[in-house]
XYZ file of C-alpha atoms in Angstrom:
317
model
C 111.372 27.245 127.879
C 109.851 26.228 124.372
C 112.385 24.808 121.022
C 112.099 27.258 118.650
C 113.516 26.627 114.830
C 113.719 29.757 112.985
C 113.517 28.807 108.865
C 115.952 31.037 107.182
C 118.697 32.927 108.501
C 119.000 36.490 106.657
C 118.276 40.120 108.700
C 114.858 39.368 109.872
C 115.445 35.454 111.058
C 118.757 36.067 112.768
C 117.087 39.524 114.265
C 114.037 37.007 115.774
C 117.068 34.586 116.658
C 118.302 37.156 119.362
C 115.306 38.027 120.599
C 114.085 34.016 121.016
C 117.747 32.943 122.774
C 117.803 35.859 125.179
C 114.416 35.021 126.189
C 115.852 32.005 127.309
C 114.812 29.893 124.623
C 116.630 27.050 122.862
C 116.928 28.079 119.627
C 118.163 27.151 116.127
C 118.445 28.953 112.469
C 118.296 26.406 109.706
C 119.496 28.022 106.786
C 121.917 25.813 104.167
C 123.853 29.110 103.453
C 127.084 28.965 105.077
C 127.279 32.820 105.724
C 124.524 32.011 108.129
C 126.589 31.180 110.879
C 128.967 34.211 110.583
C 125.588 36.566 110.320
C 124.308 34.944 113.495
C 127.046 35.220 115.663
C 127.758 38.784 114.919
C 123.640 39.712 115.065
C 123.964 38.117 118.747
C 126.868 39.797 119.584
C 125.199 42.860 118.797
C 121.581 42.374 120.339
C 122.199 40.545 122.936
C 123.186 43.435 125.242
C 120.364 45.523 123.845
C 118.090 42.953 124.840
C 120.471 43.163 128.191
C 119.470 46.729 128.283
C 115.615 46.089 127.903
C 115.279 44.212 130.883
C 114.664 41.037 128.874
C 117.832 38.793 129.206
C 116.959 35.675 131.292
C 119.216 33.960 132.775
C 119.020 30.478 131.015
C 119.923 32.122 127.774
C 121.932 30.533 125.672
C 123.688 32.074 122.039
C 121.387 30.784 119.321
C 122.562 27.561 117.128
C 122.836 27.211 113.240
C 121.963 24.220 111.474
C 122.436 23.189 107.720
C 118.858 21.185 107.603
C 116.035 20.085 109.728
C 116.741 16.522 110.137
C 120.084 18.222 112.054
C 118.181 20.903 113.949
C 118.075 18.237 116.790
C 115.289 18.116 119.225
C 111.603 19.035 117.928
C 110.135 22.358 118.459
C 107.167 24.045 119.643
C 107.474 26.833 117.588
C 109.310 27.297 113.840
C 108.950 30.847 113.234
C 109.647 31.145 109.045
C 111.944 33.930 107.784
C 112.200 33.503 104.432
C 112.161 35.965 101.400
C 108.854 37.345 100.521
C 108.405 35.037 97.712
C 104.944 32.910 98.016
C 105.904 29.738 95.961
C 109.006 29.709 98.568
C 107.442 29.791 101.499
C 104.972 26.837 100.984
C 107.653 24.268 99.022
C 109.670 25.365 102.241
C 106.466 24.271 105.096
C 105.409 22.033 103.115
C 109.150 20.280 103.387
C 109.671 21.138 106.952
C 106.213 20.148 108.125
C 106.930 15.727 108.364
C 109.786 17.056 110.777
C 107.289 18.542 112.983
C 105.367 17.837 116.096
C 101.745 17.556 114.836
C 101.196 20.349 117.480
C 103.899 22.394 116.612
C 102.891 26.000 115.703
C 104.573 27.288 112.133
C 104.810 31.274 112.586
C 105.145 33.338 109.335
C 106.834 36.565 108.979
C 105.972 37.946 106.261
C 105.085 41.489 106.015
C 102.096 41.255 104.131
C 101.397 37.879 102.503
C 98.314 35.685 103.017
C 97.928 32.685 105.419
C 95.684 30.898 103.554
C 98.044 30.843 100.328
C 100.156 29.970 102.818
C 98.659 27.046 104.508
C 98.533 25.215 101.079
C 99.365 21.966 101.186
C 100.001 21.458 104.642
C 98.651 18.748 106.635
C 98.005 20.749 109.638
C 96.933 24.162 108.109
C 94.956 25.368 111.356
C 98.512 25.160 113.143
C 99.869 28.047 111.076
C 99.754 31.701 111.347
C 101.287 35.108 110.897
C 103.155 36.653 113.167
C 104.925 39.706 111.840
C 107.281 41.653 114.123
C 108.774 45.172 113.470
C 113.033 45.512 112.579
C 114.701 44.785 114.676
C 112.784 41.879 116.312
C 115.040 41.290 118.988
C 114.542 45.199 119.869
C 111.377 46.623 118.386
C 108.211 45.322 120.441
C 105.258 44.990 118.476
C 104.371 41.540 116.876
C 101.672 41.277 114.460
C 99.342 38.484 114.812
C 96.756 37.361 111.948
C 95.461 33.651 111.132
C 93.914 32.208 108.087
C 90.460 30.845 107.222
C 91.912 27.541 108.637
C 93.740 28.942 111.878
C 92.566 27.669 115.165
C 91.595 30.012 117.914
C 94.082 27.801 120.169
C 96.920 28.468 118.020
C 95.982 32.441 117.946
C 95.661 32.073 121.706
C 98.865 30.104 122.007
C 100.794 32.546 120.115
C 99.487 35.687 122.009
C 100.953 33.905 125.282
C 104.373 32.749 124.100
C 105.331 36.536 122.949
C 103.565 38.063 125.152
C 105.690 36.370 127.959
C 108.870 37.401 125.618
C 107.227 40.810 126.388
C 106.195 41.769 123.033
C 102.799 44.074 122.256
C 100.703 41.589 120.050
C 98.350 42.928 117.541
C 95.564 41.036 116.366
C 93.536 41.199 112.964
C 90.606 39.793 112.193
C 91.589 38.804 109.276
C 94.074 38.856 106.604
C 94.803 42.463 105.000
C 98.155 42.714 102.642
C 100.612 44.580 104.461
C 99.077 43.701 107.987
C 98.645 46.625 110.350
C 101.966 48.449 110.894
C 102.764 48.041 107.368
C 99.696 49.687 105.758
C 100.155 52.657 107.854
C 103.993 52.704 107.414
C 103.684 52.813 103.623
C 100.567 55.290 103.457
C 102.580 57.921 105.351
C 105.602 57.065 103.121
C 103.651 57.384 99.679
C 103.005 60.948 100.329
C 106.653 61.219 101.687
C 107.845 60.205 98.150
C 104.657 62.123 96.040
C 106.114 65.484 97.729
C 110.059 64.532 97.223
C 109.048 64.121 93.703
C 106.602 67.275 93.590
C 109.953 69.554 95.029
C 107.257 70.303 97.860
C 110.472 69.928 99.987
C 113.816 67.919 100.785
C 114.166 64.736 101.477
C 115.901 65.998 104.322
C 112.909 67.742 105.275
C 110.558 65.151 105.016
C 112.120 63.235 107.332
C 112.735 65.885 109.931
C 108.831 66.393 109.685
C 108.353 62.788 110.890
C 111.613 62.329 113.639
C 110.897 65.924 115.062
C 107.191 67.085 114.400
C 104.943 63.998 114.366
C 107.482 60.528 115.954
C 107.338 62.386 119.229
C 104.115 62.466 120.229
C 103.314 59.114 118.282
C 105.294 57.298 121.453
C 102.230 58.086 123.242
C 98.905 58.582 121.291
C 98.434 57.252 117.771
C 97.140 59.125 114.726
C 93.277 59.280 116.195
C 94.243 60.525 119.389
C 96.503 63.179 117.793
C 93.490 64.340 116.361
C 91.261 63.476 119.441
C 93.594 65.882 121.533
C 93.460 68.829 118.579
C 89.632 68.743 119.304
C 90.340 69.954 123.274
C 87.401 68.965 125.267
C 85.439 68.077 122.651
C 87.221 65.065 121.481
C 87.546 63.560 118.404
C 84.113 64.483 117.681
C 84.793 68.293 118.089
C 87.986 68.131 115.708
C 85.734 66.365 113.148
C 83.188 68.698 112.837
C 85.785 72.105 112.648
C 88.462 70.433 110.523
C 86.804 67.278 108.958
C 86.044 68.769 105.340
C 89.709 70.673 105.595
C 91.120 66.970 106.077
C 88.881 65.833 103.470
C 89.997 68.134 101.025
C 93.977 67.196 102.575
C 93.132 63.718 101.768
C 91.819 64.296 97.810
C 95.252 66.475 97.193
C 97.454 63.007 98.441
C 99.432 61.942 95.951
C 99.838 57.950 94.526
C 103.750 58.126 92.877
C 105.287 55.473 91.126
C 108.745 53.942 92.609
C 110.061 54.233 89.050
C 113.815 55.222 88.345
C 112.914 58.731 89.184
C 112.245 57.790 92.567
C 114.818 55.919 93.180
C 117.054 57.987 91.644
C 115.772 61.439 93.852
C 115.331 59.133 97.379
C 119.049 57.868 96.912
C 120.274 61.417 96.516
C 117.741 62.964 98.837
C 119.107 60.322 102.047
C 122.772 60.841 101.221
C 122.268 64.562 101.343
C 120.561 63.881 104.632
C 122.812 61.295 106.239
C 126.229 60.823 104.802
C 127.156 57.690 107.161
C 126.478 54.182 105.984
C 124.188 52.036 106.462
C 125.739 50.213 108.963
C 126.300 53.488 111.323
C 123.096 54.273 110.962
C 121.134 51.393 111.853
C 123.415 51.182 115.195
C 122.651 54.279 116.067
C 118.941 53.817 115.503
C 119.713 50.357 117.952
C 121.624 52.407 120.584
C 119.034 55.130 121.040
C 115.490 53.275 120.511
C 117.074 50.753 123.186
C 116.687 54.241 125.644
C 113.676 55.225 124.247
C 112.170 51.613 124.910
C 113.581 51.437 128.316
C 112.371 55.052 128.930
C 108.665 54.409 127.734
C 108.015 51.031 129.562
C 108.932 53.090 132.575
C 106.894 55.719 131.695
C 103.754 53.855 130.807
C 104.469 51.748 134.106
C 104.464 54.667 136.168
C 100.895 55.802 134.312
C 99.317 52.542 135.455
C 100.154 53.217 138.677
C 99.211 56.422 139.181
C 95.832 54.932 137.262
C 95.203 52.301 139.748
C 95.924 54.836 142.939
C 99.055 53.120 143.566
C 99.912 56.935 144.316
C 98.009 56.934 147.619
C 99.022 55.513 150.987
């Protein structure tokens, strides 16, 4: 089991916390806030038994530490995965700082949503030692983790990381190379800038909009992504069949998408728009969301399992 230093201890680093200490490593969240160690123990108490749940509570797991500085953080560690706001000039005073406390191996792990590694890497003595690696919220539940590496990056510390999640049993994604926003992002935001364009057109609700994702496309996105949707639509033809009937009807679908502004309109019509759909807080709702993706995970990993098998003839005997 690896050391693992998480810098900064808000949603996201106390999230990667849970999922680092119920993997069984030794972890600690250096954050000077003193709210930090509150936030932590209550994020454990939640996700621990989710992780529980998943299959992916070892045994040698241990409830994750909180520490003022690094020069208190105690032993050295493999791995500092960096969870700090989305501010640039932040993030590399922050490495830079952290980086003499540091094995000269040690891997630095970014993640940021969407910022660039090689702005990153400025100023640090070991730039090919750092990378992204974004996951999805929450990262002690959700399973994806984005991978991308600078200019500077080293294919051993690309290779490095894919291992040490992967064995946390995380999907990696790889880029080639640095694209704001990453992968999951991009197509996150895309789908949600027409979400807002037809909120703001009175197309339809709010309420709507989101039923149209959770009941008419989420489904079947558990188990083919937005080409095989359309690979499926073309029937035995494929993807290339689909193309050629519907291509210039998507076409002319994808001239009419709209580009809206998050101005105080927006704001002002998505607040309303969610309340009218979901009157709990916050709070309820993202435990909810915990509870039932925690089945859904468990449900699909058995599911995709039980496709291997039947893929590789396990079937027959």
């Amino acid at each position: 089991m690896a050391n693992v230093w998480i810098l900064g201890g808000g949603l996201i680093g106390c999230g990667w916390a849970v999922a680092f200490a119920g993997a069984g490593h030794k972890t600690v969240v250096i954050d000077p806030d003193p709210a930090t160690e509150d936030r932590l123990a209550a994020t454990w108490s939640t996700g621990r038994p989710v992780v529980e749940r998943l299959g992916q509570l070892s045994p040698a797991a241990v409830p994750p530490r909180w520490s003022t500085t690094a020069a208190t953080a105690g032993a050295k560690p493999e791995l500092v995965q960096e969870c700090l706001p989305e501010r640039m000039a932040l993030k590399i005073e922050a490495l830079q700082a952290l980086e003499p406390f540091l094995h000269p191996d040690t891997i630095i792990a970014s993640s940021s949503s969407g910022l660039d590694p090689d702005q990153m890497a400025e100023g640090l003595a070991r730039p090919e030692r750092l990378l992204i690696a974004h996951p999805c919220n929450p990262p002690y539940l959700m399973p994806v983790v984005e991978l991308c590496g600078g200019a500077e990056t080293s294919a051993t510390t690309i290779e490095w990381a894919q291992r040490f999640y992967e064995a946390m049993g995380k999907t990696v994604l790889k880029l080639s190379r640095p694209m704001p926003g990453h992968l999951v992002n991009r197509l996150q935001t895309a789908l949600w800038r027409e979400a807002v364009y037809l909120a703001r057109e009175g197309v339809a609700s709010v309420g709507d909009i989101e039923r149209a994702v959770t009941a008419g496309l989420a489904p079947r996105w558990c188990f083919v992504g937005p080409t095989g949707v359309f690979h499926l639509a073309g029937a035995e033809g494929g993807i290339a069949r689909c193309i050629d009937q519907l291509g210039p009807q998507i076409e002319r679908w994808w001239e009419s998408l709209g580009a809206p502004a998050l101005d105080e309109k927006a704001r002002r019509l998505l607040a309303s728009g969610m309340e009218a759909h979901d009157r709990r807080p916050v709070e309820a709702i993202a435990a909810d969301r915990d509870d039932k993706l925690a089945s859904l995970m468990t449900f699909l990993a058995e599911e995709i399992a039980g496709s291997k098998h039947i893929q590789t003839g396990g079937n027959n005997g």
